[in-house]
C-alpha cells in the first residue's frame, strides 16, 4: 500500500512536469484564471481630475500651508458629495515650467492660466480615469485674504461652468480662509450634485479611439462624453426662453478714479468697470468693461490715538448687456491706504510708528484713507434676474479682431518711493523705472522672458500680433532705514483692463533712464536668462 502510494505520487509529479498547465480540482470548483489571463475590460471614465494653480500674488502674500489647506478642503468636499477625485496635480511655479523637474507639475504659461486646458493635461485626465477636469486657482488679491476660482471642463476641453469665492471682511487670515471655503462650497453645492448624477450615468455610444497619445505613449480608448446639460451652469434652463443670473453670482470690478477720505463726502458717486464678463450657458450677460458704480455711505475722519480714517463704499449697480440696470450687493469698509498691488505694508508702517511714539499717541491723529485708481473690488448680484435668451443671443458681442499694429509690452510702477527697479527682457536690460512711471516697447510675435534685477523673478509672456500686455512692478522696503532704504521688487503680469487703468495714472519714463530699444539684439530679447 505504501509502495503503491509512493509510485502514484511519483507518477503525478511526472505528469505535472510534463504538462505544467494541467491541474485537477475537486468537484464543484473550477479554475480561476489569473488577472492577466482575463480579457481586458473597458471601464467608463468617472470622477474628476483636480488641477490646482497658485498665483504669483499668493506666493508673495501668503503661504504654501494656506494653499494646501484650500486644496485639501476642496478635495474632501468633492469626495463627500460623491464626486471622486482621481488625481490632484499642481501647476509648476513659473521658474520651473520649462524645466520639467517634477512630473506632478503641468506647464502653464502665466499669460494663459485662464484658457482651456492643454492637450497634455487632457491626456493626463483621461489616463487617470477622470471624466471631468476641475481647475482650482488660489489667489491673494489686494482686497481679499484669499480668492478661490474654479472652472469645470469636459474631456474635450469645453468649459461647463465657473465660479469664484473671496473674503475681505474677516479679521484674521484663518477666518478669511474658512469663510472663503464655505462660500465656494455654497456656490458649487448644486453643481457637485449634478456632477455626481452625471458620473453615475454610463455614457452611451460607441467608444472613440483618441487621436492623442496617452502619457505612456500608447493610444487610448476614450468614451463619448455626456451631454453638457448634466453639469452646465443653469443647465435645467438650457432649452428654455430665459437665462437666469442667480442671486450671489460674483463679479469683479475695477475702480476708475483715485479717491481720498479727505475730499470725499457722503453720497458721492464712485465709478467702476467690470473686469471679466459674466457668462451664463455660454452667453455673455454682462460684458467686460461694462459700467458700474457705488456710493460713499459713511466717512470717519482721522482720530487721536493713531486711529486712521474710515470710508464705507456700497457698490450698487452695473449695466447688463441689454442696457438694463442690475442691483449689486457689496459694502466695503476701508480703514487704510489701498494701492493696486498691496496694502499690508502701510498698516505695518503705522504699527511701527505707534510703538515708537507710544507716550504721544493720545495727541496724534491717524492718516487719511487713499484708494488708488485701478484697485480691484468684488461684488455680487443682489437678486435673481431672468433675461430673455433670444435677446441675449442677438446682442452677443463680436469677437475682437487683432490690431494690425505691432504688439506692445508696457512695464509700469505705481509706487511712491525711491526705488528704481531694473526691467529686463531676455538678456537685455531695458532701463530703470522711477516712481509712478511706465515704459512701453513694441515686440514681434513670440515668447519673451521678463524680470527685474533678480533672475528668480523671471517668467514668460506669450506675445501675439497686435496684443497689448502690461507688467506691473512694485517695491517693498525690506531692509535699511528711511535714509538708506533697501527694496525688494515684485513683478507680475496683469490683465489688460487692469494694466490699462493703472498705467494711465503714470508718466512715460524719461529717455535718460532707459536704453535705446531700437539697438537691442532680437536674439538676446528672446533669450531665457539662466538662474
XYZ file of C-alpha atoms in Angstrom:
531
model
C 0.000 0.000 0.000
C 2.812 2.332 0.844
C 4.663 1.260 -2.315
C 1.555 1.983 -4.435
C 1.093 5.439 -2.866
C 4.725 6.382 -3.498
C 4.590 5.303 -7.128
C 1.304 7.208 -7.616
C 2.927 10.359 -6.203
C 5.931 9.997 -8.496
C 3.621 9.497 -11.491
C 1.649 12.637 -10.566
C 4.843 14.704 -10.299
C 5.891 13.359 -13.722
C 2.591 14.480 -15.240
C 2.880 17.961 -13.660
C 6.374 18.401 -15.089
C 5.295 17.145 -18.498
C 2.042 19.186 -18.574
C 2.527 22.231 -16.308
C -0.866 23.749 -17.222
C -2.790 20.596 -16.242
C -4.379 20.523 -12.791
C -7.377 18.885 -11.205
C -9.881 20.433 -8.859
C -12.455 18.956 -6.507
C -15.914 18.564 -7.890
C -17.900 21.791 -7.959
C -14.811 24.013 -8.265
C -13.433 25.464 -11.445
C -10.120 27.002 -12.384
C -9.925 30.783 -11.844
C -7.584 32.411 -14.347
C -5.014 34.928 -13.202
C -5.827 38.582 -13.657
C -3.530 38.815 -16.633
C -5.353 35.932 -18.302
C -8.668 37.800 -18.127
C -9.804 39.693 -21.167
C -9.184 43.450 -20.925
C -12.169 45.348 -19.615
C -13.030 48.889 -20.691
C -14.213 50.949 -17.737
C -16.244 54.144 -18.109
C -14.467 57.383 -17.201
C -15.560 58.502 -13.734
C -14.516 61.132 -11.227
C -12.655 64.412 -11.657
C -9.068 65.420 -12.307
C -8.245 68.311 -9.944
C -5.700 70.746 -11.368
C -4.525 73.421 -8.927
C -2.658 76.668 -9.587
C -1.097 79.007 -7.034
C -0.775 82.521 -8.425
C 2.375 84.659 -8.015
C 0.374 87.079 -5.845
C -0.477 84.247 -3.428
C 3.154 83.140 -3.349
C 4.191 86.658 -2.366
C 1.493 87.483 0.180
C 0.502 84.106 1.649
C 1.985 80.685 2.428
C 2.156 77.182 0.970
C 0.299 75.924 4.044
C -2.753 78.086 3.249
C -2.680 76.887 -0.357
C -2.524 73.241 0.720
C -5.373 73.716 3.221
C -7.554 75.134 0.449
C -6.756 72.242 -1.920
C -7.328 69.597 0.772
C -10.626 71.153 1.825
C -11.938 71.295 -1.753
C -10.861 67.692 -2.378
C -12.580 66.484 0.805
C -15.753 68.394 -0.059
C -15.879 66.840 -3.535
C -15.426 63.357 -2.057
C -18.190 63.991 0.487
C -20.504 64.901 -2.420
C -19.825 61.549 -4.171
C -17.504 63.153 -6.721
C -14.327 61.043 -6.553
C -11.035 62.838 -7.139
C -8.895 60.620 -9.350
C -5.749 62.713 -9.211
C -4.511 66.096 -7.977
C -1.820 67.949 -9.945
C -0.329 71.337 -9.101
C 0.802 73.768 -11.780
C 4.519 74.375 -11.704
C 5.862 77.708 -10.447
C 6.932 79.962 -13.282
C 10.645 79.281 -12.852
C 10.044 75.507 -13.170
C 7.632 75.494 -16.054
C 10.288 74.963 -18.707
C 12.493 72.669 -16.626
C 10.080 69.795 -16.040
C 11.785 68.945 -12.759
C 8.652 67.429 -11.251
C 6.375 65.092 -13.171
C 3.471 66.147 -10.971
C 3.730 69.665 -12.403
C 1.991 70.751 -15.607
C 3.358 73.525 -17.797
C 1.043 76.546 -17.743
C 2.076 79.957 -19.012
C 1.230 82.928 -16.779
C -0.470 84.652 -19.691
C -2.680 81.603 -20.383
C -3.795 80.496 -16.927
C -7.428 81.327 -17.726
C -7.610 79.464 -21.040
C -8.770 75.943 -21.921
C -6.703 73.009 -20.595
C -3.842 71.826 -22.780
C -3.971 68.570 -24.763
C -1.275 67.175 -22.492
C -3.380 67.893 -19.428
C -6.499 66.376 -21.009
C -4.445 63.273 -21.788
C -3.400 63.019 -18.141
C -7.015 63.384 -17.073
C -8.083 60.530 -19.386
C -5.224 58.360 -18.200
C -6.293 58.871 -14.570
C -9.817 57.629 -15.392
C -11.428 61.020 -14.750
C -14.410 62.265 -16.722
C -14.092 65.982 -15.937
C -11.257 68.434 -15.257
C -11.573 70.938 -12.413
C -9.268 73.992 -12.395
C -8.752 75.450 -8.909
C -6.912 78.797 -8.861
C -5.765 80.032 -5.423
C -5.093 83.780 -5.450
C -4.336 86.532 -2.922
C -5.770 89.820 -4.248
C -5.018 93.098 -2.552
C -8.555 93.431 -1.201
C -9.085 89.835 -0.007
C -7.489 87.358 2.365
C -7.811 84.704 -0.320
C -9.689 84.153 -3.574
C -10.664 80.755 -4.984
C -11.688 80.386 -8.630
C -12.960 77.088 -10.007
C -13.674 76.052 -13.606
C -15.097 72.749 -14.825
C -14.198 71.289 -18.245
C -15.130 68.083 -20.014
C -12.511 65.895 -21.692
C -12.930 67.754 -24.971
C -11.754 70.971 -23.259
C -15.166 72.696 -23.299
C -15.950 74.963 -20.347
C -19.049 73.735 -18.487
C -19.230 76.205 -15.607
C -17.107 78.516 -13.474
C -17.440 80.300 -10.143
C -15.328 82.066 -7.521
C -15.330 82.996 -3.844
C -13.345 85.565 -1.843
C -13.404 87.246 1.558
C -12.092 90.578 2.758
C -14.211 91.281 5.835
C -12.708 88.678 8.177
C -10.451 89.891 10.984
C -7.820 87.164 10.520
C -6.458 85.167 7.610
C -7.629 81.933 9.242
C -11.255 83.033 9.425
C -10.929 84.578 5.944
C -9.841 81.211 4.537
C -12.682 79.420 6.316
C -15.338 81.862 5.107
C -13.974 81.736 1.548
C -14.081 77.932 1.536
C -17.641 77.988 2.872
C -18.613 80.453 0.147
C -17.090 78.258 -2.568
C -18.829 75.167 -1.200
C -22.169 77.005 -1.229
C -21.653 78.055 -4.855
C -20.655 74.601 -6.119
C -23.110 72.662 -3.920
C -25.709 72.212 -6.685
C -23.024 71.783 -9.337
C -21.438 68.888 -7.434
C -24.851 67.238 -7.136
C -25.188 67.472 -10.927
C -21.665 66.119 -11.372
C -22.438 63.221 -9.054
C -25.599 62.331 -11.001
C -23.756 62.627 -14.311
C -20.955 60.365 -13.072
C -23.472 57.709 -12.053
C -24.807 57.567 -15.616
C -22.994 55.334 -18.117
C -22.178 57.241 -21.307
C -23.881 55.880 -24.397
C -22.443 55.469 -27.861
C -19.517 53.582 -29.300
C -16.121 54.269 -27.800
C -13.979 56.503 -29.951
C -10.291 55.999 -30.393
C -8.425 59.042 -29.138
C -6.321 60.878 -31.654
C -3.990 61.934 -28.857
C -1.396 59.704 -27.272
C -1.519 58.974 -23.576
C 1.293 59.847 -21.252
C 2.749 56.365 -21.719
C 2.847 56.787 -25.485
C 0.045 54.300 -26.242
C -3.292 55.154 -27.838
C -6.327 55.197 -25.565
C -9.991 54.341 -25.818
C -11.943 57.466 -24.851
C -15.628 57.070 -24.098
C -18.009 59.608 -25.575
C -18.788 62.440 -23.208
C -22.181 63.008 -21.573
C -24.363 65.838 -22.724
C -23.381 69.146 -21.054
C -26.950 69.579 -19.795
C -25.986 67.494 -16.781
C -23.364 69.857 -15.412
C -23.509 73.191 -17.180
C -24.457 76.325 -15.269
C -28.217 76.781 -15.427
C -28.447 73.555 -17.428
C -32.065 72.958 -16.459
C -32.980 76.099 -18.402
C -30.723 75.372 -21.385
C -33.695 74.887 -23.706
C -35.968 77.443 -22.047
C -36.606 81.007 -23.167
C -34.839 82.509 -20.133
C -31.326 82.974 -18.869
C -31.034 83.149 -15.085
C -28.432 85.109 -13.139
C -28.607 83.659 -9.666
C -28.509 85.822 -6.573
C -24.946 85.920 -5.240
C -23.273 85.442 -8.641
C -19.851 87.157 -8.236
C -18.477 89.935 -10.409
C -15.063 91.656 -10.392
C -14.870 95.447 -10.675
C -12.120 97.990 -11.208
C -12.022 101.401 -9.541
C -11.736 104.119 -12.215
C -10.735 107.128 -10.044
C -8.286 107.671 -7.186
C -10.248 108.790 -4.137
C -9.259 110.080 -0.700
C -11.189 110.370 2.528
C -10.019 113.986 2.764
C -12.026 115.119 -0.254
C -14.942 112.667 -0.113
C -18.469 113.418 1.011
C -21.299 111.074 1.887
C -23.437 110.266 -1.184
C -20.529 110.880 -3.581
C -20.670 108.570 -6.599
C -17.832 106.096 -7.225
C -17.218 104.733 -10.736
C -16.298 101.132 -11.506
C -15.719 98.980 -14.591
C -16.399 95.258 -14.972
C -13.153 93.306 -15.451
C -14.297 89.836 -16.542
C -17.559 89.251 -18.441
C -20.294 87.267 -16.700
C -21.226 84.233 -18.826
C -24.315 82.036 -18.363
C -24.887 78.995 -20.597
C -22.062 80.157 -22.888
C -23.829 83.524 -23.393
C -22.409 86.830 -22.175
C -24.906 88.619 -19.926
C -22.537 91.273 -18.546
C -19.801 92.321 -20.988
C -16.277 93.187 -19.968
C -15.735 96.927 -19.428
C -19.421 97.409 -18.554
C -20.112 100.369 -16.283
C -20.817 100.002 -12.587
C -20.995 102.411 -9.702
C -21.407 102.747 -5.992
C -21.932 105.404 -3.345
C -19.947 106.634 -0.369
C -22.214 105.773 2.559
C -20.050 106.756 5.553
C -16.836 108.667 6.324
C -14.971 108.626 9.643
C -12.207 111.271 9.805
C -8.818 110.523 11.415
C -8.892 110.499 15.195
C -6.438 110.601 18.072
C -4.528 107.536 19.246
C -3.354 106.946 15.663
C -6.823 105.891 14.524
C -6.913 106.404 10.769
C -9.883 107.485 8.726
C -12.505 105.015 7.578
C -14.558 105.052 4.372
C -17.581 102.871 3.575
C -18.486 102.331 -0.080
C -21.614 100.484 -1.184
C -21.403 99.013 -4.695
C -24.942 99.262 -6.006
C -25.462 98.675 -9.747
C -23.981 97.655 -13.072
C -25.183 97.706 -16.677
C -26.251 94.414 -18.275
C -25.665 93.534 -21.928
C -29.205 94.650 -22.818
C -28.673 98.070 -21.185
C -30.787 97.374 -18.105
C -29.515 98.017 -14.591
C -28.806 95.122 -12.235
C -28.573 95.634 -8.449
C -25.387 94.577 -6.669
C -24.753 93.875 -3.017
C -21.345 94.749 -1.586
C -20.287 97.071 1.232
C -16.586 97.864 1.629
C -15.266 99.392 4.864
C -11.774 100.699 4.143
C -9.550 101.717 7.051
C -6.136 102.086 5.406
C -4.439 103.028 2.166
C -5.149 100.749 -0.763
C -2.800 100.542 -3.727
C -3.254 98.303 -6.750
C -0.590 95.822 -5.675
C -0.622 95.711 -1.859
C -1.994 97.205 1.358
C -0.327 95.389 4.262
C 2.903 97.433 4.213
C 1.075 100.650 5.103
C -0.587 99.017 8.080
C 2.746 97.634 9.316
C 4.397 101.050 8.996
C 1.647 102.682 11.067
C 2.044 99.986 13.727
C 5.776 100.670 13.935
C 5.178 104.400 14.424
C 2.618 103.647 17.129
C 5.099 101.622 19.148
C 7.935 104.113 18.816
C 5.805 107.138 19.777
C 3.737 105.480 22.466
C 3.843 108.375 25.003
C 2.494 110.796 22.393
C -0.179 108.580 20.869
C -3.200 110.238 22.599
C -2.293 113.540 20.882
C -1.518 112.132 17.420
C -4.002 111.730 14.595
C -4.162 108.835 12.148
C -3.863 109.029 8.379
C -6.390 109.785 5.689
C -7.538 106.855 3.552
C -6.364 106.884 -0.068
C -7.736 104.342 -2.575
C -5.688 104.101 -5.745
C -7.127 104.123 -9.224
C -7.138 100.587 -10.646
C -7.833 98.834 -7.326
C -9.925 95.683 -7.759
C -13.200 95.216 -5.860
C -15.559 92.275 -5.615
C -19.363 92.344 -5.576
C -22.314 90.011 -6.114
C -25.764 90.230 -7.692
C -28.321 91.270 -5.083
C -31.238 89.339 -6.581
C -32.170 86.626 -9.058
C -32.518 88.066 -12.568
C -34.321 86.452 -15.529
C -33.207 87.528 -19.009
C -34.697 86.834 -22.425
C -32.488 84.221 -24.100
C -33.336 85.280 -27.668
C -32.454 88.888 -26.879
C -29.144 87.885 -25.290
C -28.256 85.725 -28.298
C -28.970 88.645 -30.633
C -26.849 91.063 -28.567
C -23.789 88.839 -28.156
C -20.570 90.854 -28.644
C -18.488 90.008 -31.686
C -15.006 88.563 -31.112
C -12.401 91.303 -31.135
C -10.157 91.379 -34.173
C -6.396 91.654 -33.617
C -4.917 95.058 -34.340
C -2.674 95.262 -37.394
C -0.120 97.232 -35.407
C 2.795 95.503 -33.603
C 2.244 94.132 -30.111
C 3.173 96.349 -27.165
C 4.576 95.422 -23.758
C 4.264 98.045 -21.013
C 6.172 97.977 -17.720
C 4.813 100.312 -15.040
C 5.437 101.192 -11.403
C 2.695 102.764 -9.259
C 4.731 103.095 -6.054
C 5.588 106.360 -4.322
C 9.131 105.590 -3.170
C 12.777 105.984 -4.138
C 13.205 102.502 -5.569
C 14.475 102.323 -9.139
C 13.613 98.749 -10.205
C 15.507 97.472 -13.234
C 13.462 95.950 -16.061
C 14.790 93.203 -18.332
C 13.535 91.437 -21.457
C 15.502 88.289 -22.126
C 19.171 89.193 -21.639
C 18.652 92.879 -22.442
C 18.385 95.480 -19.690
C 15.772 97.972 -20.840
C 16.269 100.571 -18.120
C 15.149 101.525 -14.600
C 11.643 102.642 -13.674
C 11.094 105.618 -11.417
C 8.135 106.155 -9.094
C 4.843 106.266 -10.998
C 6.371 105.831 -14.454
C 5.847 103.448 -17.384
C 7.921 102.221 -20.300
C 6.418 100.685 -23.459
C 8.195 98.674 -26.164
C 6.982 97.112 -29.422
C 7.673 93.411 -29.991
C 7.101 90.893 -32.799
C 5.188 87.682 -32.134
C 6.912 85.197 -29.840
C 7.681 84.244 -26.239
C 9.718 86.659 -24.147
C 11.136 86.339 -20.636
C 10.759 89.380 -18.391
C 12.175 90.052 -14.941
C 13.570 92.608 -12.524
C 17.189 92.505 -11.308
C 16.725 89.066 -9.727
C 16.711 86.205 -12.239
C 14.445 84.255 -9.879
C 11.592 86.614 -10.813
C 11.727 85.576 -14.498
C 8.506 84.464 -16.185
C 7.346 84.126 -19.821
C 4.988 86.395 -21.732
C 3.441 84.981 -24.910
C 3.097 87.880 -27.379
C 0.522 87.640 -30.167
C 0.029 90.005 -33.135
C -1.490 93.347 -32.112
C -1.716 92.419 -28.426
C -1.332 94.864 -25.541
C 0.397 93.424 -22.469
C 1.057 95.002 -19.088
C 3.681 94.132 -16.469
C 3.311 95.675 -13.002
C 6.344 96.170 -10.771
C 6.130 97.040 -7.101
C 8.852 97.642 -4.499
C 8.729 96.960 -0.756
C 11.345 98.206 1.684
C 12.676 95.046 3.360
C 15.902 96.314 4.948
C 17.734 99.525 5.808
C 16.050 102.666 7.113
C 14.304 105.764 5.809
C 17.582 107.481 4.953
C 19.146 104.414 3.317
C 16.331 102.037 2.314
C 16.696 98.650 0.673
C 13.916 97.369 -1.574
C 12.688 94.010 -2.837
C 10.900 94.054 -6.199
C 7.882 92.026 -7.255
C 6.923 91.660 -10.916
C 3.708 90.199 -12.310
C 1.588 90.153 -15.456
C -1.836 91.782 -15.040
C -4.987 91.682 -17.131
C -5.253 94.152 -19.974
C -8.007 96.306 -18.476
C -6.295 96.405 -15.075
C -2.969 97.443 -16.578
C -4.618 99.978 -18.872
C -6.330 101.781 -15.978
C -3.405 101.604 -13.559
C -0.866 102.530 -16.220
C -2.852 105.586 -17.274
C -2.091 107.082 -13.848
C 1.675 107.046 -14.540
C 4.023 109.152 -16.671
C 6.249 107.991 -19.554
C 9.788 107.166 -18.447
C 12.334 109.830 -19.372
C 14.781 108.787 -22.092
C 17.805 109.175 -19.818
C 16.520 106.307 -17.662
C 16.158 103.715 -20.445
C 18.377 102.412 -23.247
C 17.826 102.803 -26.979
C 15.498 99.878 -27.635
C 15.983 100.092 -31.410
C 19.574 98.913 -30.909
C 18.604 95.783 -28.941
C 19.574 92.397 -30.399
C 16.342 90.428 -31.235
C 18.073 87.151 -30.323
C 19.000 88.444 -26.858
C 15.480 89.825 -26.364
C 14.044 86.299 -26.777
C 16.751 84.555 -24.764
C 15.839 82.933 -21.473
C 18.167 84.023 -18.650
C 19.681 81.226 -16.621
C 19.392 81.250 -12.852
